[in-house]
PDB file of C-alpha atoms in Angstrom:
ATOM      1  CA  UNK A  30      -3.260 -19.367   4.175  1.00  0.00           C
ATOM      2  CA  UNK A  31      -4.155 -16.607   6.646  1.00  0.00           C
ATOM      3  CA  UNK A  32      -2.247 -13.314   6.973  1.00  0.00           C
ATOM      4  CA  UNK A  33      -2.733 -10.965   9.915  1.00  0.00           C
ATOM      5  CA  UNK A  34      -1.489  -7.529   8.926  1.00  0.00           C
ATOM      6  CA  UNK A  35      -2.058  -3.768   8.881  1.00  0.00           C
ATOM      7  CA  UNK A  36      -1.436  -1.232   6.068  1.00  0.00           C
ATOM      8  CA  UNK A  37       0.755   0.916   8.348  1.00  0.00           C
ATOM      9  CA  UNK A  38       3.046  -2.004   9.147  1.00  0.00           C
ATOM     10  CA  UNK A  39       6.142  -2.033   6.945  1.00  0.00           C
ATOM     11  CA  UNK A  40       6.811  -5.688   7.672  1.00  0.00           C
ATOM     12  CA  UNK A  41       3.220  -6.546   6.763  1.00  0.00           C
ATOM     13  CA  UNK A  42       3.677  -4.776   3.447  1.00  0.00           C
ATOM     14  CA  UNK A  43       6.849  -6.748   2.678  1.00  0.00           C
ATOM     15  CA  UNK A  44       4.940  -9.994   3.078  1.00  0.00           C
ATOM     16  CA  UNK A  45       1.876  -8.870   1.150  1.00  0.00           C
ATOM     17  CA  UNK A  46       4.044  -7.713  -1.760  1.00  0.00           C
ATOM     18  CA  UNK A  47       5.696 -11.130  -1.914  1.00  0.00           C
ATOM     19  CA  UNK A  48       2.344 -12.912  -1.772  1.00  0.00           C
ATOM     20  CA  UNK A  49       0.920 -10.724  -4.541  1.00  0.00           C
ATOM     21  CA  UNK A  50       3.988 -11.114  -6.758  1.00  0.00           C
ATOM     22  CA  UNK A  51       3.825 -14.906  -6.398  1.00  0.00           C
ATOM     23  CA  UNK A  52       0.045 -14.982  -6.895  1.00  0.00           C
ATOM     24  CA  UNK A  53      -0.376 -16.981  -3.704  1.00  0.00           C
ATOM     25  CA  UNK A  54      -3.968 -17.363  -2.556  1.00  0.00           C
ATOM     26  CA  UNK A  55      -4.366 -15.986   0.975  1.00  0.00           C
ATOM     27  CA  UNK A  56      -6.961 -14.441   3.246  1.00  0.00           C
ATOM     28  CA  UNK A  57      -6.000 -11.108   4.787  1.00  0.00           C
ATOM     29  CA  UNK A  58      -7.123 -10.159   8.304  1.00  0.00           C
ATOM     30  CA  UNK A  59      -6.484  -6.574   9.371  1.00  0.00           C
ATOM     31  CA  UNK A  60      -5.263  -6.166  12.966  1.00  0.00           C
ATOM     32  CA  UNK A  61      -5.134  -2.511  14.023  1.00  0.00           C
ATOM     33  CA  UNK A  62      -2.166  -1.799  16.340  1.00  0.00           C
ATOM     34  CA  UNK A  63      -3.317   1.809  16.834  1.00  0.00           C
ATOM     35  CA  UNK A  64      -6.386   0.424  18.612  1.00  0.00           C
ATOM     36  CA  UNK A  65      -4.108  -2.081  20.380  1.00  0.00           C
ATOM     37  CA  UNK A  66      -5.888  -5.011  18.700  1.00  0.00           C
ATOM     38  CA  UNK A  67      -2.497  -6.697  18.433  1.00  0.00           C
ATOM     39  CA  UNK A  68      -2.661  -6.907  22.236  1.00  0.00           C
ATOM     40  CA  UNK A  69      -6.012  -8.703  22.347  1.00  0.00           C
ATOM     41  CA  UNK A  70      -5.606 -12.115  24.065  1.00  0.00           C
ATOM     42  CA  UNK A  71      -6.694 -14.061  20.974  1.00  0.00           C
ATOM     43  CA  UNK A  72      -3.940 -12.508  18.868  1.00  0.00           C
ATOM     44  CA  UNK A  73      -1.388 -12.302  21.672  1.00  0.00           C
ATOM     45  CA  UNK A  74      -1.581 -16.030  22.351  1.00  0.00           C
ATOM     46  CA  UNK A  75      -0.361 -16.817  18.844  1.00  0.00           C
ATOM     47  CA  UNK A  76       2.250 -14.042  18.854  1.00  0.00           C
ATOM     48  CA  UNK A  77       3.298 -12.858  22.349  1.00  0.00           C
ATOM     49  CA  UNK A  78       5.489 -10.130  20.869  1.00  0.00           C
ATOM     50  CA  UNK A  79       2.304  -8.497  19.551  1.00  0.00           C
ATOM     51  CA  UNK A  80       4.013  -7.665  16.264  1.00  0.00           C
ATOM     52  CA  UNK A  81       2.742  -7.862  12.696  1.00  0.00           C
ATOM     53  CA  UNK A  82       2.551  -9.712  10.399  1.00  0.00           C
ATOM     54  CA  UNK A  83       1.567 -13.243  11.373  1.00  0.00           C
ATOM     55  CA  UNK A  84       1.173 -15.938   8.738  1.00  0.00           C
ATOM     56  CA  UNK A  85      -0.789 -19.114   9.404  1.00  0.00           C
ATOM     57  CA  UNK A  86      -0.878 -22.033   7.007  1.00  0.00           C
ATOM     58  CA  UNK A  87      -2.466 -25.062   8.595  1.00  0.00           C
ATOM     59  CA  UNK A  88      -0.397 -25.923  11.663  1.00  0.00           C
ATOM     60  CA  UNK A  89       2.417 -23.571  10.615  1.00  0.00           C
ATOM     61  CA  UNK A  90       2.474 -20.195  12.390  1.00  0.00           C
ATOM     62  CA  UNK A  91       5.197 -17.658  11.493  1.00  0.00           C
ATOM     63  CA  UNK A  92       5.488 -14.356  13.346  1.00  0.00           C
ATOM     64  CA  UNK A  93       8.400 -12.445  11.786  1.00  0.00           C
ATOM     65  CA  UNK A  94       8.711 -11.012   8.302  1.00  0.00           C
ATOM     66  CA  UNK A  95      12.088 -12.600   7.448  1.00  0.00           C
ATOM     67  CA  UNK A  96      11.045 -16.259   7.956  1.00  0.00           C
ATOM     68  CA  UNK A  97       7.664 -15.479   6.398  1.00  0.00           C
ATOM     69  CA  UNK A  98       9.321 -14.094   3.257  1.00  0.00           C
ATOM     70  CA  UNK A  99      11.624 -17.094   3.071  1.00  0.00           C
ATOM     71  CA  UNK A 100       8.674 -19.453   3.537  1.00  0.00           C
ATOM     72  CA  UNK A 101       6.661 -17.747   0.798  1.00  0.00           C
ATOM     73  CA  UNK A 102       9.595 -17.861  -1.600  1.00  0.00           C
ATOM     74  CA  UNK A 103       9.835 -21.635  -1.178  1.00  0.00           C
ATOM     75  CA  UNK A 104       6.286 -22.053  -2.505  1.00  0.00           C
ATOM     76  CA  UNK A 105       6.738 -23.386  -6.044  1.00  0.00           C
ATOM     77  CA  UNK A 106       9.610 -21.580  -7.797  1.00  0.00           C
ATOM     78  CA  UNK A 107      11.309 -18.665  -6.006  1.00  0.00           C
ATOM     79  CA  UNK A 108      10.744 -15.183  -7.379  1.00  0.00           C
ATOM     80  CA  UNK A 109      13.305 -14.359 -10.035  1.00  0.00           C
ATOM     81  CA  UNK A 110      14.020 -18.019 -10.806  1.00  0.00           C
ATOM     82  CA  UNK A 111      17.430 -18.352 -12.524  1.00  0.00           C
ATOM     83  CA  UNK A 112      17.749 -14.691 -13.525  1.00  0.00           C
ATOM     84  CA  UNK A 113      18.896 -13.578 -10.081  1.00  0.00           C
ATOM     85  CA  UNK A 114      21.682 -14.320  -7.617  1.00  0.00           C
ATOM     86  CA  UNK A 115      19.889 -16.168  -4.829  1.00  0.00           C
ATOM     87  CA  UNK A 116      22.720 -15.669  -2.346  1.00  0.00           C
ATOM     88  CA  UNK A 117      22.412 -11.925  -3.021  1.00  0.00           C
ATOM     89  CA  UNK A 118      18.639 -12.152  -2.469  1.00  0.00           C
ATOM     90  CA  UNK A 119      19.247 -13.696   0.951  1.00  0.00           C
ATOM     91  CA  UNK A 120      21.906 -11.120   1.753  1.00  0.00           C
ATOM     92  CA  UNK A 121      19.583  -8.213   0.935  1.00  0.00           C
ATOM     93  CA  UNK A 122      16.572  -9.588   2.766  1.00  0.00           C
ATOM     94  CA  UNK A 123      18.647 -10.077   5.918  1.00  0.00           C
ATOM     95  CA  UNK A 124      20.295  -6.670   5.617  1.00  0.00           C
ATOM     96  CA  UNK A 125      16.925  -4.932   5.352  1.00  0.00           C
ATOM     97  CA  UNK A 126      15.538  -7.010   8.209  1.00  0.00           C
ATOM     98  CA  UNK A 127      18.446  -6.035  10.465  1.00  0.00           C
ATOM     99  CA  UNK A 128      17.516  -2.348  10.210  1.00  0.00           C
ATOM    100  CA  UNK A 129      14.881  -1.450  12.794  1.00  0.00           C
ATOM    101  CA  UNK A 130      12.409   0.871  11.077  1.00  0.00           C
ATOM    102  CA  UNK A 131      10.421   1.577  14.237  1.00  0.00           C
ATOM    103  CA  UNK A 132      12.690   4.194  15.890  1.00  0.00           C
ATOM    104  CA  UNK A 133      13.197   5.876  12.510  1.00  0.00           C
ATOM    105  CA  UNK A 134       9.436   6.131  11.978  1.00  0.00           C
ATOM    106  CA  UNK A 135       8.483   7.105  15.522  1.00  0.00           C
ATOM    107  CA  UNK A 136      11.190   9.781  15.690  1.00  0.00           C
ATOM    108  CA  UNK A 137       9.391  11.576  12.830  1.00  0.00           C
ATOM    109  CA  UNK A 138       5.922  11.428  14.406  1.00  0.00           C
ATOM    110  CA  UNK A 139       4.693  14.463  16.413  1.00  0.00           C
ATOM    111  CA  UNK A 140       5.359  13.945  20.131  1.00  0.00           C
ATOM    112  CA  UNK A 141       1.784  14.688  21.102  1.00  0.00           C
ATOM    113  CA  UNK A 142       0.405  11.947  18.843  1.00  0.00           C
ATOM    114  CA  UNK A 143       3.091   9.518  19.964  1.00  0.00           C
ATOM    115  CA  UNK A 144       2.304  10.086  23.656  1.00  0.00           C
ATOM    116  CA  UNK A 145      -1.443   9.766  22.992  1.00  0.00           C
ATOM    117  CA  UNK A 146      -1.197   6.284  21.481  1.00  0.00           C
ATOM    118  CA  UNK A 147       1.667   5.095  23.721  1.00  0.00           C
ATOM    119  CA  UNK A 148      -0.171   5.973  26.930  1.00  0.00           C
ATOM    120  CA  UNK A 149      -3.262   4.164  25.688  1.00  0.00           C
ATOM    121  CA  UNK A 150      -1.328   1.024  24.754  1.00  0.00           C
ATOM    122  CA  UNK A 151       0.338   0.872  28.166  1.00  0.00           C
ATOM    123  CA  UNK A 152      -3.084   1.004  29.811  1.00  0.00           C
ATOM    124  CA  UNK A 153      -4.309  -1.755  27.519  1.00  0.00           C
ATOM    125  CA  UNK A 154      -1.361  -3.999  28.416  1.00  0.00           C
ATOM    126  CA  UNK A 155      -1.923  -3.468  32.152  1.00  0.00           C
ATOM    127  CA  UNK A 156      -5.641  -4.207  31.791  1.00  0.00           C
ATOM    128  CA  UNK A 157      -4.909  -7.341  29.758  1.00  0.00           C
ATOM    129  CA  UNK A 158      -2.477  -8.590  32.403  1.00  0.00           C
ATOM    130  CA  UNK A 159      -5.168  -8.325  35.058  1.00  0.00           C
ATOM    131  CA  UNK A 160      -7.814 -10.097  32.956  1.00  0.00           C
ATOM    132  CA  UNK A 161      -5.547 -12.826  31.552  1.00  0.00           C
ATOM    133  CA  UNK A 162      -3.280 -14.125  34.334  1.00  0.00           C
ATOM    134  CA  UNK A 163      -2.020 -16.949  32.094  1.00  0.00           C
ATOM    135  CA  UNK A 164      -0.502 -14.287  29.809  1.00  0.00           C
ATOM    136  CA  UNK A 165       0.694 -11.932  32.553  1.00  0.00           C
ATOM    137  CA  UNK A 166       4.404 -12.667  32.105  1.00  0.00           C
ATOM    138  CA  UNK A 167       4.195 -12.196  28.356  1.00  0.00           C
ATOM    139  CA  UNK A 168       2.265  -8.958  28.709  1.00  0.00           C
ATOM    140  CA  UNK A 169       4.847  -7.775  31.234  1.00  0.00           C
ATOM    141  CA  UNK A 170       7.607  -8.499  28.709  1.00  0.00           C
ATOM    142  CA  UNK A 171       5.687  -6.504  26.115  1.00  0.00           C
ATOM    143  CA  UNK A 172       5.326  -3.593  28.535  1.00  0.00           C
ATOM    144  CA  UNK A 173       9.080  -3.621  29.150  1.00  0.00           C
ATOM    145  CA  UNK A 174       9.758  -3.553  25.401  1.00  0.00           C
ATOM    146  CA  UNK A 175       7.454  -0.548  25.036  1.00  0.00           C
ATOM    147  CA  UNK A 176       9.335   1.301  27.782  1.00  0.00           C
ATOM    148  CA  UNK A 177      12.639   0.380  26.127  1.00  0.00           C
ATOM    149  CA  UNK A 178      11.492   1.886  22.811  1.00  0.00           C
ATOM    150  CA  UNK A 179      10.419   5.092  24.569  1.00  0.00           C
ATOM    151  CA  UNK A 180      13.899   5.361  26.091  1.00  0.00           C
ATOM    152  CA  UNK A 181      15.520   4.654  22.736  1.00  0.00           C
ATOM    153  CA  UNK A 182      13.631   7.570  21.208  1.00  0.00           C
ATOM    154  CA  UNK A 183      15.297   9.824  23.777  1.00  0.00           C
ATOM    155  CA  UNK A 184      18.765   8.490  22.938  1.00  0.00           C
ATOM    156  CA  UNK A 185      20.192  10.757  20.250  1.00  0.00           C
ATOM    157  CA  UNK A 186      23.201   8.484  19.692  1.00  0.00           C
ATOM    158  CA  UNK A 187      20.991   5.439  19.143  1.00  0.00           C
ATOM    159  CA  UNK A 188      18.799   7.356  16.709  1.00  0.00           C
ATOM    160  CA  UNK A 189      21.838   8.621  14.835  1.00  0.00           C
ATOM    161  CA  UNK A 190      23.225   5.073  14.585  1.00  0.00           C
ATOM    162  CA  UNK A 191      19.854   3.875  13.289  1.00  0.00           C
ATOM    163  CA  UNK A 192      19.878   6.637  10.669  1.00  0.00           C
ATOM    164  CA  UNK A 193      23.458   5.828   9.662  1.00  0.00           C
ATOM    165  CA  UNK A 194      22.510   2.172   9.187  1.00  0.00           C
ATOM    166  CA  UNK A 195      19.712   3.233   6.854  1.00  0.00           C
ATOM    167  CA  UNK A 196      21.981   5.552   4.884  1.00  0.00           C
ATOM    168  CA  UNK A 197      24.572   2.818   4.436  1.00  0.00           C
ATOM    169  CA  UNK A 198      21.874   0.432   3.242  1.00  0.00           C
ATOM    170  CA  UNK A 199      20.616   2.981   0.709  1.00  0.00           C
ATOM    171  CA  UNK A 200      24.173   3.590  -0.501  1.00  0.00           C
ATOM    172  CA  UNK A 201      24.621  -0.154  -0.985  1.00  0.00           C
ATOM    173  CA  UNK A 202      21.346  -0.251  -2.927  1.00  0.00           C
ATOM    174  CA  UNK A 203      22.550   2.608  -5.147  1.00  0.00           C
ATOM    175  CA  UNK A 204      25.723   0.633  -5.901  1.00  0.00           C
ATOM    176  CA  UNK A 205      23.747  -2.548  -6.569  1.00  0.00           C
ATOM    177  CA  UNK A 206      21.469  -0.789  -9.036  1.00  0.00           C
ATOM    178  CA  UNK A 207      24.446   0.348 -11.090  1.00  0.00           C
ATOM    179  CA  UNK A 208      24.729  -3.219 -12.415  1.00  0.00           C
ATOM    180  CA  UNK A 209      21.232  -4.732 -12.028  1.00  0.00           C
ATOM    181  CA  UNK A 210      17.645  -3.608 -12.597  1.00  0.00           C
ATOM    182  CA  UNK A 211      16.436  -5.019  -9.285  1.00  0.00           C
ATOM    183  CA  UNK A 212      17.964  -5.584  -5.880  1.00  0.00           C
ATOM    184  CA  UNK A 213      19.450  -8.982  -6.732  1.00  0.00           C
ATOM    185  CA  UNK A 214      19.472  -9.270 -10.487  1.00  0.00           C
ATOM    186  CA  UNK A 215      17.210  -8.710 -13.478  1.00  0.00           C
ATOM    187  CA  UNK A 216      13.917  -9.926 -12.036  1.00  0.00           C
ATOM    188  CA  UNK A 217      11.763  -9.010  -9.037  1.00  0.00           C
ATOM    189  CA  UNK A 218      12.562 -11.046  -5.891  1.00  0.00           C
ATOM    190  CA  UNK A 219      11.680 -11.026  -2.201  1.00  0.00           C
ATOM    191  CA  UNK A 220      14.626  -8.614  -1.796  1.00  0.00           C
ATOM    192  CA  UNK A 221      12.571  -6.065  -3.735  1.00  0.00           C
ATOM    193  CA  UNK A 222       9.482  -6.912  -1.687  1.00  0.00           C
ATOM    194  CA  UNK A 223      11.553  -6.099   1.407  1.00  0.00           C
ATOM    195  CA  UNK A 224      13.037  -2.863   0.030  1.00  0.00           C
ATOM    196  CA  UNK A 225       9.891  -1.255  -1.411  1.00  0.00           C
ATOM    197  CA  UNK A 226       8.201  -0.587   1.979  1.00  0.00           C
ATOM    198  CA  UNK A 227      11.405   1.087   3.204  1.00  0.00           C
ATOM    199  CA  UNK A 228      11.302   3.518   0.287  1.00  0.00           C
ATOM    200  CA  UNK A 229       7.553   4.005   0.744  1.00  0.00           C
ATOM    201  CA  UNK A 230       8.105   4.981   4.378  1.00  0.00           C
ATOM    202  CA  UNK A 231      10.789   7.489   3.411  1.00  0.00           C
ATOM    203  CA  UNK A 232       8.440   9.078   0.892  1.00  0.00           C
ATOM    204  CA  UNK A 233       5.512   9.104   3.312  1.00  0.00           C
ATOM    205  CA  UNK A 234       7.634  10.981   5.869  1.00  0.00           C
ATOM    206  CA  UNK A 235       8.579  13.494   3.132  1.00  0.00           C
ATOM    207  CA  UNK A 236      12.271  12.644   3.382  1.00  0.00           C
ATOM    208  CA  UNK A 237      12.948  12.042  -0.320  1.00  0.00           C
ATOM    209  CA  UNK A 238      15.202  15.079  -0.592  1.00  0.00           C
ATOM    210  CA  UNK A 239      17.584  13.776   2.054  1.00  0.00           C
ATOM    211  CA  UNK A 240      17.439  10.036   1.414  1.00  0.00           C
ATOM    212  CA  UNK A 241      16.437   9.357  -2.188  1.00  0.00           C
ATOM    213  CA  UNK A 242      17.246  12.331  -4.406  1.00  0.00           C
ATOM    214  CA  UNK A 243      21.046  12.084  -3.772  1.00  0.00           C
ATOM    215  CA  UNK A 244      20.802   8.512  -5.106  1.00  0.00           C
ATOM    216  CA  UNK A 245      19.491   8.783  -8.698  1.00  0.00           C
ATOM    217  CA  UNK A 246      19.567   5.067  -9.509  1.00  0.00           C
ATOM    218  CA  UNK A 247      17.620   4.241  -6.364  1.00  0.00           C
ATOM    219  CA  UNK A 248      15.160   7.029  -7.093  1.00  0.00           C
ATOM    220  CA  UNK A 249      14.599   5.704 -10.636  1.00  0.00           C
ATOM    221  CA  UNK A 250      14.163   2.193  -9.238  1.00  0.00           C
ATOM    222  CA  UNK A 251      11.591   3.494  -6.749  1.00  0.00           C
ATOM    223  CA  UNK A 252       9.562   5.134  -9.512  1.00  0.00           C
ATOM    224  CA  UNK A 253       9.565   1.858 -11.456  1.00  0.00           C
ATOM    225  CA  UNK A 254       8.452  -0.121  -8.423  1.00  0.00           C
ATOM    226  CA  UNK A 255       5.468   2.194  -7.898  1.00  0.00           C
ATOM    227  CA  UNK A 256       4.135   1.202 -11.312  1.00  0.00           C
ATOM    228  CA  UNK A 257       3.837  -2.471 -10.330  1.00  0.00           C
ATOM    229  CA  UNK A 258       0.393  -3.924  -9.701  1.00  0.00           C
ATOM    230  CA  UNK A 259       1.516  -5.369  -6.364  1.00  0.00           C
ATOM    231  CA  UNK A 260       2.589  -1.930  -5.104  1.00  0.00           C
ATOM    232  CA  UNK A 261      -0.668  -0.343  -6.191  1.00  0.00           C
ATOM    233  CA  UNK A 262      -2.689  -2.996  -4.366  1.00  0.00           C
ATOM    234  CA  UNK A 263      -0.646  -3.215  -1.174  1.00  0.00           C
ATOM    235  CA  UNK A 264       0.765   0.288  -0.613  1.00  0.00           C
ATOM    236  CA  UNK A 265      -0.523   2.661  -3.279  1.00  0.00           C
ATOM    237  CA  UNK A 266      -3.952   3.024  -1.690  1.00  0.00           C
ATOM    238  CA  UNK A 267      -2.321   4.349   1.488  1.00  0.00           C
ATOM    239  CA  UNK A 268       0.661   6.162  -0.021  1.00  0.00           C
ATOM    240  CA  UNK A 269      -0.286   9.775   0.690  1.00  0.00           C
ATOM    241  CA  UNK A 270      -0.493  11.493   4.060  1.00  0.00           C
ATOM    242  CA  UNK A 271      -4.165  12.257   3.413  1.00  0.00           C
ATOM    243  CA  UNK A 272      -4.919   8.581   2.810  1.00  0.00           C
ATOM    244  CA  UNK A 273      -2.919   7.621   5.873  1.00  0.00           C
ATOM    245  CA  UNK A 274      -4.856  10.180   7.876  1.00  0.00           C
ATOM    246  CA  UNK A 275      -8.054   8.378   6.901  1.00  0.00           C
ATOM    247  CA  UNK A 276      -6.567   5.296   8.535  1.00  0.00           C
ATOM    248  CA  UNK A 277      -5.308   7.061  11.640  1.00  0.00           C
ATOM    249  CA  UNK A 278      -8.184   9.459  12.407  1.00  0.00           C
ATOM    250  CA  UNK A 279     -10.896   6.818  13.070  1.00  0.00           C
ATOM    251  CA  UNK A 280      -8.413   4.952  15.264  1.00  0.00           C
ATOM    252  CA  UNK A 281      -7.611   8.124  17.200  1.00  0.00           C
ATOM    253  CA  UNK A 282     -11.328   8.729  17.771  1.00  0.00           C
ATOM    254  CA  UNK A 283     -11.767   5.151  18.956  1.00  0.00           C
ATOM    255  CA  UNK A 284      -8.844   5.464  21.356  1.00  0.00           C
ATOM    256  CA  UNK A 285     -10.126   8.806  22.637  1.00  0.00           C
ATOM    257  CA  UNK A 286     -13.542   7.352  23.456  1.00  0.00           C
ATOM    258  CA  UNK A 287     -12.021   4.296  25.124  1.00  0.00           C
ATOM    259  CA  UNK A 288      -9.765   6.539  27.207  1.00  0.00           C
ATOM    260  CA  UNK A 289     -12.744   8.578  28.396  1.00  0.00           C
ATOM    261  CA  UNK A 290     -14.770   5.531  29.384  1.00  0.00           C
ATOM    262  CA  UNK A 291     -11.683   3.573  30.518  1.00  0.00           C
ATOM    263  CA  UNK A 292     -12.459   0.701  28.189  1.00  0.00           C
ATOM    264  CA  UNK A 293      -9.116  -0.947  27.811  1.00  0.00           C
TER     265      UNK A 293
END
């Protein structure tokens, strides 16, 4: 089993948490979206959306976190076994998947940094279109989606609706945790694997005071989840802004050099 991922990708982290919790043997391949490696033709041919993660198992190729999580959970016994409500697991995984974390994240990144990487990625897409005519239409679709996200970040109503969706989801989680220890019962499930990266992103952006502290049960749950071995392996090593900076800074230097020499 091959997993193409990146530590900064929330959806990648959902999948890796599930794989670690189920003790599934897999080989991890890091694809750096900051360097636009997700736009390289070799990767783009297997996933024209250019998103992470991608899971390959023999002839099976899955490119979205929701079907990947569901696929992983069908390997042997599902996480939680008979100690959880499996319809509630499915409900939570879909609810979390329906919330688009990208505008929330990007709206909290400094504009200068956002423009730096966005401009570079647009140049990469245009260069790839010219060099790979068989993928031109797919690269053009990707370019349009990038423009659409840039417009969405200017739309205050859309951003507010995205925030409200997150708040409602966190409120629902607070209610859920009043009766269960985990998101769908009394054992860890893929619903927890999906929720943990959301909480990790909130903490990374230093938004605990607004989003987590008013919800004491969710905050206590979050502290418990951080003690799990899967969290420590998948997210813990990149949980602080300093550690994230160590990921971002080399990529920024690489992008800067490639911009200067026009190596897209």
